[in-house]
Coordinates of C-alpha atoms and ligand atoms in Angstrom, one line a residue:
M1 CA 4.1 15.3 2.0
V2 CA 6.6 18.1 2.0
A3 CA 6.0 20.8 -0.5
K4 CA 8.6 23.4 -0.3
N5 CA 11.4 20.9 0.2
P6 CA 10.4 17.8 -1.7
R7 CA 11.9 14.7 -0.1
N8 CA 14.8 13.1 -2.0
H9 CA 15.6 10.0 -0.1
W10 CA 17.9 7.5 -1.5
A11 CA 16.9 4.0 -2.7
V12 CA 19.2 1.6 -1.0
L13 CA 20.3 -1.7 -2.5
F14 CA 21.8 -4.2 -0.1
D15 CA 24.1 -6.9 -1.6
K16 CA 26.6 -9.4 -0.3
I17 CA 24.3 -10.1 2.7
K18 CA 25.8 -12.4 5.3
D19 CA 25.0 -16.1 4.6
Y20 CA 23.7 -15.4 1.2
P21 CA 25.3 -15.5 -2.3
A22 CA 26.4 -12.1 -3.8
G23 CA 23.6 -11.0 -6.0
Y24 CA 20.8 -12.1 -3.8
R25 CA 19.7 -8.6 -2.9
V26 CA 17.2 -6.4 -1.1
L27 CA 16.1 -3.0 -2.5
T28 CA 14.4 -0.4 -0.4
G29 CA 12.9 3.1 -1.2
I30 CA 11.8 2.5 -4.7
L31 CA 9.2 5.2 -4.8
N32 CA 10.4 7.5 -2.1
S33 CA 11.5 10.5 -4.1
P34 CA 9.5 12.8 -6.4
R35 CA 12.1 12.0 -9.1
R36 CA 11.7 8.2 -8.9
L37 CA 8.0 8.6 -8.6
A38 CA 7.8 10.7 -11.8
L39 CA 10.1 8.3 -13.7
T40 CA 7.9 5.3 -12.5
V41 CA 4.8 6.9 -14.1
G42 CA 6.6 8.1 -17.2
M43 CA 6.7 11.9 -16.3
E44 CA 9.4 14.3 -16.5
P45 CA 11.3 14.2 -13.1
K46 CA 11.0 17.9 -12.4
F47 CA 7.9 18.3 -10.2
G48 CA 7.2 19.4 -6.6
D49 CA 4.3 17.8 -4.8
R50 CA 1.6 20.2 -6.1
E51 CA 2.7 20.0 -9.7
F52 CA 2.9 16.2 -9.5
I53 CA -0.6 15.9 -8.1
L54 CA -2.0 18.2 -10.9
A55 CA -0.1 16.5 -13.7
W56 CA -1.0 13.0 -12.4
R57 CA -4.7 14.0 -12.1
E58 CA -4.7 15.2 -15.7
R59 CA -3.0 12.0 -16.8
L60 CA -5.5 9.8 -15.0
K61 CA -8.4 11.7 -16.7
T62 CA -7.2 10.4 -20.0
L63 CA -6.0 7.1 -19.0
Q64 CA -7.2 4.3 -21.2
P65 CA -6.8 0.8 -19.7
V66 CA -4.6 -1.5 -21.9
P67 CA -5.3 -5.2 -21.5
P68 CA -2.3 -7.3 -20.3
E69 CA -0.6 -9.7 -22.5
L70 CA -0.5 -13.4 -21.8
V71 CA 3.0 -14.7 -22.6
Q72 CA 4.4 -18.3 -22.1
D73 CA 7.7 -17.4 -20.4
G74 CA 9.6 -14.6 -18.9
P75 CA 12.7 -13.8 -16.7
V76 CA 10.8 -14.8 -13.4
M77 CA 10.9 -18.4 -14.7
E78 CA 14.7 -18.5 -14.9
N79 CA 14.5 -20.6 -11.6
V80 CA 11.6 -22.7 -10.6
D81 CA 11.5 -24.5 -7.2
T82 CA 8.7 -26.8 -6.4
G83 CA 7.8 -29.4 -3.8
D84 CA 10.8 -30.2 -1.5
E85 CA 12.9 -27.5 -3.2
V86 CA 10.7 -24.7 -1.9
N87 CA 12.7 -22.7 0.6
L88 CA 11.7 -19.1 1.5
F89 CA 15.0 -18.6 3.3
K90 CA 16.8 -19.1 0.1
F91 CA 16.4 -15.4 -0.1
P92 CA 17.8 -12.8 2.4
V93 CA 14.4 -12.2 4.1
P94 CA 14.8 -9.2 6.4
K95 CA 13.9 -8.9 10.0
W96 CA 13.2 -5.1 9.8
H97 CA 12.6 -4.1 13.4
E98 CA 14.0 -5.7 16.6
L99 CA 10.7 -6.8 18.1
D100 CA 9.1 -8.1 14.8
G101 CA 7.6 -11.4 15.3
G102 CA 9.5 -12.9 12.3
R103 CA 11.3 -12.1 9.0
Y104 CA 9.2 -10.3 6.5
I105 CA 9.5 -11.3 2.8
G106 CA 6.6 -9.0 1.9
T107 CA 6.6 -5.3 2.7
G108 CA 7.0 -3.8 -0.8
S109 CA 5.3 -6.8 -2.3
A110 CA 2.1 -7.4 -4.3
T111 CA -0.4 -10.1 -3.5
I112 CA -2.6 -11.5 -6.3
T113 CA -6.0 -13.1 -5.6
R114 CA -9.1 -13.8 -7.6
D115 CA -12.8 -13.5 -6.6
P116 CA -14.2 -16.9 -6.6
E117 CA -17.6 -15.8 -7.8
T118 CA -16.8 -13.3 -10.5
G119 CA -13.1 -14.1 -11.6
W120 CA -12.1 -10.5 -10.9
V121 CA -8.4 -10.4 -10.0
N122 CA -7.0 -8.0 -7.5
I123 CA -3.4 -7.0 -6.6
G124 CA -2.8 -5.4 -3.3
T125 CA 0.2 -4.9 -0.8
Y126 CA -0.4 -6.8 2.4
R127 CA 2.6 -7.6 4.5
V128 CA 3.9 -11.3 4.5
M129 CA 5.7 -13.0 7.4
V130 CA 7.6 -16.1 6.9
H131 CA 6.9 -18.9 9.3
D132 CA 9.2 -21.5 8.0
E133 CA 10.7 -22.6 4.7
K134 CA 7.4 -23.5 3.0
S135 CA 4.9 -21.2 4.7
C136 CA 4.0 -17.7 5.5
A137 CA 1.1 -15.4 6.5
H138 CA -0.5 -12.2 5.3
Y139 CA -1.9 -9.5 7.3
A140 CA -4.7 -8.0 5.2
A141 CA -7.1 -5.6 7.0
Q142 CA -10.7 -6.2 6.8
G143 CA -12.4 -4.6 3.8
K144 CA -9.2 -4.9 1.7
H145 CA -9.9 -6.6 -1.7
G146 CA -7.5 -9.5 -1.2
R147 CA -9.0 -10.2 2.2
M148 CA -12.6 -10.1 0.7
H149 CA -11.4 -12.6 -1.8
R150 CA -9.9 -14.9 0.7
D151 CA -12.9 -14.7 3.1
K152 CA -15.1 -15.7 0.1
Y153 CA -13.1 -18.9 -0.4
F154 CA -13.1 -19.6 3.3
A155 CA -16.8 -19.2 3.5
R156 CA -17.0 -22.0 0.9
G157 CA -14.6 -24.1 2.9
E158 CA -12.0 -23.9 0.2
P159 CA -8.5 -22.8 0.2
C160 CA -7.7 -19.5 -1.4
P161 CA -5.2 -19.5 -4.3
V162 CA -2.6 -16.8 -3.8
A163 CA 0.5 -15.4 -5.7
V164 CA 2.9 -13.0 -3.9
V165 CA 5.2 -10.9 -6.1
V166 CA 8.1 -10.2 -3.8
G167 CA 10.3 -8.1 -6.2
E168 CA 8.4 -6.2 -8.8
D169 CA 8.2 -3.3 -11.3
P170 CA 7.8 -0.1 -9.3
L171 CA 4.7 0.7 -11.3
L172 CA 3.2 -2.6 -10.1
F173 CA 4.0 -1.7 -6.6
L174 CA 2.3 1.8 -7.0
A175 CA -0.8 0.0 -8.5
S176 CA -0.8 -2.5 -5.6
I177 CA -0.7 0.2 -2.9
L178 CA -3.5 2.3 -4.4
A179 CA -7.1 1.5 -4.0
I180 CA -7.9 0.9 -7.5
T181 CA -11.6 0.0 -7.7
H182 CA -12.7 -2.9 -9.7
S183 CA -14.8 -2.2 -12.7
Q184 CA -16.0 -5.3 -14.4
D185 CA -15.9 -9.0 -13.9
G186 CA -12.8 -10.8 -15.1
F187 CA -10.9 -7.6 -15.3
I188 CA -7.3 -7.5 -13.9
D189 CA -7.6 -3.9 -13.0
E190 CA -4.1 -3.2 -11.8
Y191 CA -2.6 -4.7 -14.9
H192 CA -5.0 -2.8 -17.2
W193 CA -4.3 0.4 -15.2
I194 CA -0.4 -0.2 -15.5
G195 CA -0.8 -0.8 -19.2
G196 CA -2.7 2.5 -19.5
V197 CA -0.1 4.4 -17.5
R198 CA 2.7 2.9 -19.6
G199 CA 1.0 2.8 -23.0
E200 CA 1.9 -0.9 -23.5
P201 CA 0.5 -4.2 -22.3
F202 CA 1.8 -5.6 -19.1
Q203 CA 3.1 -9.1 -19.6
F204 CA 1.9 -12.0 -17.5
I205 CA 2.2 -15.7 -17.3
K206 CA -0.5 -18.1 -16.1
G207 CA 0.8 -19.3 -12.7
P208 CA 1.3 -23.1 -13.0
V209 CA -0.1 -23.8 -9.6
T210 CA -3.1 -21.4 -9.2
G211 CA -3.7 -20.1 -12.7
L212 CA -3.4 -16.6 -11.3
P213 CA -1.8 -14.1 -13.6
I214 CA 1.8 -13.5 -12.4
P215 CA 4.1 -10.8 -13.8
A216 CA 6.6 -12.3 -16.3
Q217 CA 9.2 -9.8 -15.5
A218 CA 9.1 -10.2 -11.7
E219 CA 12.1 -10.8 -9.7
I220 CA 10.5 -13.4 -7.2
V221 CA 7.0 -14.9 -7.0
L222 CA 5.6 -17.3 -4.5
E223 CA 2.5 -19.4 -5.4
G224 CA 0.3 -21.4 -3.2
F225 CA -2.8 -21.6 -1.1
S226 CA -4.1 -20.1 2.1
Y227 CA -6.1 -22.4 4.2
P228 CA -9.2 -21.7 6.3
D229 CA -8.4 -24.3 9.0
K230 CA -4.7 -23.6 9.4
T231 CA -3.7 -20.6 11.3
K232 CA -0.6 -19.4 13.0
D233 CA 0.4 -16.1 14.7
E234 CA 1.5 -13.3 12.5
G235 CA 3.2 -10.2 14.0
P236 CA 4.0 -8.1 15.8
F237 CA 5.4 -5.9 13.2
G238 CA 6.8 -2.3 13.4
E239 CA 4.2 -0.5 11.4
W240 CA 4.0 2.9 9.8
P241 CA 2.2 4.8 12.6
G242 CA 5.5 4.2 14.6
Y243 CA 4.4 1.3 16.9
Y244 CA 4.3 -2.4 17.0
A245 CA 0.6 -1.7 16.9
S246 CA -1.0 -5.0 15.5
R247 CA 0.7 -7.3 18.1
H248 CA 0.2 -10.7 16.9
R249 CA -2.9 -12.6 15.8
A250 CA -3.7 -15.9 14.3
E251 CA -3.7 -15.5 10.6
P252 CA -4.3 -18.2 7.8
V253 CA -1.2 -19.9 6.7
M254 CA -0.2 -19.8 3.1
K255 CA 1.5 -22.9 2.0
V256 CA 3.9 -22.1 -0.7
E257 CA 3.9 -24.8 -3.5
A258 CA 6.2 -23.1 -6.1
V259 CA 8.8 -20.3 -6.1
Y260 CA 9.9 -18.6 -9.3
H261 CA 12.8 -16.2 -9.4
R262 CA 15.3 -14.6 -11.7
N263 CA 19.0 -15.2 -11.3
N264 CA 20.4 -12.8 -8.8
P265 CA 16.9 -11.8 -7.5
I266 CA 16.0 -8.7 -5.7
I267 CA 13.5 -8.6 -2.8
C268 CA 11.6 -5.2 -2.9
G269 CA 11.3 -4.0 0.7
A270 CA 9.3 -1.0 2.1
P271 CA 10.0 -1.2 5.7
P272 CA 7.9 1.2 7.8
S273 CA 9.6 3.5 10.4
R274 CA 8.6 6.2 12.7
M275 CA 7.2 9.2 10.9
P276 CA 7.9 11.4 9.2
D277 CA 8.4 8.4 7.1
D278 CA 9.6 8.4 3.5
F279 CA 8.0 5.0 2.9
T280 CA 4.7 6.8 2.5
Y281 CA 5.7 9.6 0.2
A282 CA 4.4 8.1 -3.1
Y283 CA 1.2 7.0 -1.3
E284 CA 0.5 10.4 0.1
L285 CA 0.8 12.1 -3.3
A286 CA -1.1 9.5 -5.3
R287 CA -3.9 9.3 -2.6
A288 CA -4.2 13.1 -2.6
A289 CA -4.7 13.1 -6.5
Q290 CA -7.2 10.2 -6.2
L291 CA -9.1 11.8 -3.4
W292 CA -9.3 15.1 -5.2
D293 CA -10.8 13.3 -8.3
E294 CA -13.3 11.5 -6.1
I295 CA -14.7 14.4 -4.2
E296 CA -15.1 16.3 -7.4
A297 CA -16.7 13.3 -9.0
A298 CA -19.1 13.3 -6.0
G299 CA -20.2 16.9 -6.9
L300 CA -18.1 19.1 -4.8
T301 CA -17.0 22.3 -6.6
D302 CA -14.2 24.8 -6.0
V303 CA -11.6 22.5 -4.6
C304 CA -8.3 24.2 -4.7
G305 CA -6.0 21.6 -3.3
V306 CA -5.9 18.2 -1.5
A307 CA -2.9 17.0 0.6
C308 CA -2.2 14.1 2.7
Y309 CA 0.1 14.0 5.7
Q310 CA 1.4 11.3 8.1
H311 CA 0.5 8.6 5.6
R312 CA -3.2 8.8 6.0
F313 CA -3.9 10.3 9.4
I314 CA -4.4 13.8 8.2
T315 CA -6.1 15.0 5.0
V316 CA -6.3 18.8 4.2
V317 CA -8.7 20.2 1.6
S318 CA -8.8 23.7 0.5
I319 CA -11.9 25.2 -1.1
K320 CA -13.2 28.5 -2.3
Q321 CA -16.3 28.7 -0.1
R322 CA -19.5 29.5 -2.0
Y323 CA -22.3 28.5 0.4
G324 CA -23.1 27.6 3.9
G325 CA -22.2 24.0 4.5
H326 CA -19.7 23.8 1.6
A327 CA -16.8 23.1 4.0
R328 CA -18.6 20.5 5.9
R329 CA -19.6 18.8 2.7
A330 CA -16.0 18.8 1.6
A331 CA -14.9 17.3 5.0
M332 CA -17.5 14.5 4.9
L333 CA -16.8 13.6 1.3
A334 CA -13.0 13.6 2.1
M335 CA -13.7 11.3 5.0
H336 CA -15.8 8.7 3.2
C337 CA -14.5 8.6 -0.4
N338 CA -12.6 5.5 -1.5
A339 CA -9.2 7.1 -1.1
G340 CA -9.9 8.7 2.4
A341 CA -12.3 6.3 4.1
F342 CA -9.8 3.9 5.7
F343 CA -7.9 5.0 8.8
G344 CA -8.3 8.7 8.6
R345 CA -7.9 10.7 11.9
Y346 CA -8.3 14.4 10.8
V347 CA -9.8 16.1 7.9
I348 CA -9.0 19.7 7.8
V349 CA -10.8 22.1 5.4
V350 CA -9.1 25.5 4.8
D351 CA -9.8 28.4 2.6
D352 CA -8.4 28.8 -0.8
D353 CA -5.7 31.3 0.4
I354 CA -4.0 28.5 2.3
D355 CA -1.4 26.4 0.5
V356 CA -2.3 22.9 1.6
Y357 CA 1.2 21.8 0.6
D358 CA 2.8 23.9 3.1
F359 CA 2.0 22.4 6.4
D360 CA 3.1 25.4 8.3
E361 CA 0.4 27.5 6.6
V362 CA -2.1 24.9 7.5
V363 CA -1.1 25.0 11.2
W364 CA -1.3 28.7 11.0
A365 CA -4.8 28.6 9.7
L366 CA -5.8 26.1 12.4
S367 CA -4.4 28.2 15.0
T368 CA -6.0 31.4 13.9
R369 CA -9.2 30.6 12.2
V370 CA -10.8 27.8 14.2
D371 CA -13.1 28.2 17.0
P372 CA -12.7 24.8 18.6
V373 CA -16.1 24.9 20.3
K374 CA -18.1 25.2 17.1
D375 CA -15.8 24.4 14.3
I376 CA -14.6 21.0 15.2
E377 CA -16.8 17.9 14.6
I378 CA -16.2 14.4 15.8
V379 CA -17.4 11.7 13.6
Q380 CA -17.7 8.2 15.1
N381 CA -17.7 4.6 13.9
C382 CA -15.6 5.1 10.8
W383 CA -13.4 2.5 9.0
E384 CA -10.5 1.7 11.4
S385 CA -7.4 -0.4 11.5
L386 CA -5.8 -2.5 14.1
L387 CA -2.6 -0.6 13.3
D388 CA -4.1 2.4 15.0
P389 CA -2.3 2.6 18.4
I390 CA -5.2 4.5 20.1
V391 CA -7.8 1.9 19.5
P392 CA -7.8 -0.3 22.6
S393 CA -9.6 -3.3 21.1
A394 CA -11.6 -4.1 18.0
D395 CA -13.4 -7.2 16.7
D396 CA -11.2 -7.2 13.8
T397 CA -8.2 -7.7 15.7
H398 CA -8.6 -9.6 19.0
R399 CA -6.2 -7.0 20.2
T400 CA -6.1 -5.6 23.7
S401 CA -3.5 -2.9 23.5
H402 CA -4.1 -0.7 26.5
P403 CA -1.8 1.0 27.3
P404 CA -0.5 1.7 23.8
P405 CA 1.9 -0.8 22.1
P406 CA 5.7 -0.2 22.1
P407 CA 6.8 2.6 19.9
L408 CA 9.5 2.2 17.3
R409 CA 12.8 3.9 17.8
P410 CA 12.8 7.5 16.6
P411 CA 14.6 8.1 13.3
R412 CA 18.1 9.1 13.6
Ligands
LIG501 C1 4.2 -0.1 1.8 C2 2.7 -0.4 2.1 C3 2.5 -1.5 2.9 C4 1.2 -1.8 3.2 N1 0.9 -3.0 3.9 C5 -0.4 -3.3 4.2 C6 -0.7 -4.5 5.0 O1 0.2 -5.1 5.5 N2 -2.0 -4.8 5.1 C7 -3.0 -4.0 4.6 O2 -4.2 -4.4 4.8 N3 -2.7 -2.9 3.9 C8 -1.4 -2.5 3.6 N4 -1.2 -1.4 2.9 C9 -2.3 -0.8 2.3 C10 -2.8 -1.4 1.1 O3 -1.8 -1.9 0.2 C11 -3.7 -0.5 0.3 O4 -4.8 -0.2 1.1 C12 -4.1 -1.1 -1.1 O5 -5.0 -0.2 -1.7 C13 -4.8 -2.5 -0.9 O6 -5.3 -3.0 -2.1 P1 -6.8 -3.2 -2.3 O7 -7.4 -1.8 -2.4 O8 -6.8 -3.8 -3.6 O9 -7.3 -4.0 -1.2 C14 0.1 -1.1 2.6 C15 0.5 0.1 1.9 C16 1.7 0.4 1.6 C17 2.1 1.6 0.9

């Protein structure tokens, strides 16, 4: 998050890719500028970070979910490949970093799953590596909704139905990367949420193979099943902390039974690189807005600003201190609320005279107002990720990365 000089990175559309027909494209950077982010959510493209967060919070307060609309057809069905026709390498699937374990069709993708017990449908972004023409694998961290759905199917000994949207509406991508909580059984939260943001129903088709609701306007959708008893190595992948941190692990294989795509389809890519990383821009802003709402909903008063830096490593909250323990309460809430719980490293609470959207000011406050002996508190056993390069091993991961994994090349 950069306040005074909002980032304005380009979106890049790759076409005429070697070995592929012209028109089979890859697009990166769809949400990586304040302007594109504002346009995606239907706001005037005129805001800096703070203004966007405030306006976005106001918008969410009055957001009325709009149910999606089931339609019989859509552009995603312009081409239907099933059975022997399925070939994931029909598309220019990128290998994003030199040491990646394979080509990743899913980075800026959206994976659709359904809870086998309640019918609740979730959409989340979890990276997808192609194994061969007809199979691929996800990495979805423990605790992510799609992973929880998959685990429930596997506990029953059943394959998990999955649909992966590989090129999508930028608003669907935004919904897919945010931790939108599920509210009621059978509710397609992300689609209802998108409908509310846009003010019109999101159109979906019932997936012919899985029955999952797939976006009618998508560029490319893969449909199939993940299997409990079929695993293959996924990774390593150069991830947003700036390392090939997750190494490789055995992950369930998704067998793709059908591929639907538009004519001249576009893969949406969100390749991570070493930070500061424009791929995280929208995430940081939207997460800051969500976290601000959540800590206020939990009862914290006098919050003057919430900012996220380095994707999710650093959260800064400013408060007008009213009572002893106010700052500690702010920190604890920021660390454990839905938008802050996963993979946080530092929560910094500053006074209200500090502009949290100016990191230089935050560093000044840290340097001059903190007594490290008594003002810093270490909280242990929080929700972690295998992408964290300093965690030597974790049950989640089967990872033994000591010394740290290889770093990505620094940005040029
Ligand atoms: C570009 C991008 C890529 C991501 N890739 C992954 C991933 O590979 N695995 C994962 O567990 N989370 C990943 N995330 C985070 C999840 O998408 C995010 O936590 C989201 O809320 C997950 O959906 P859920 O809350 O419904 O589980 C990614 C986020 C972004 C912005």
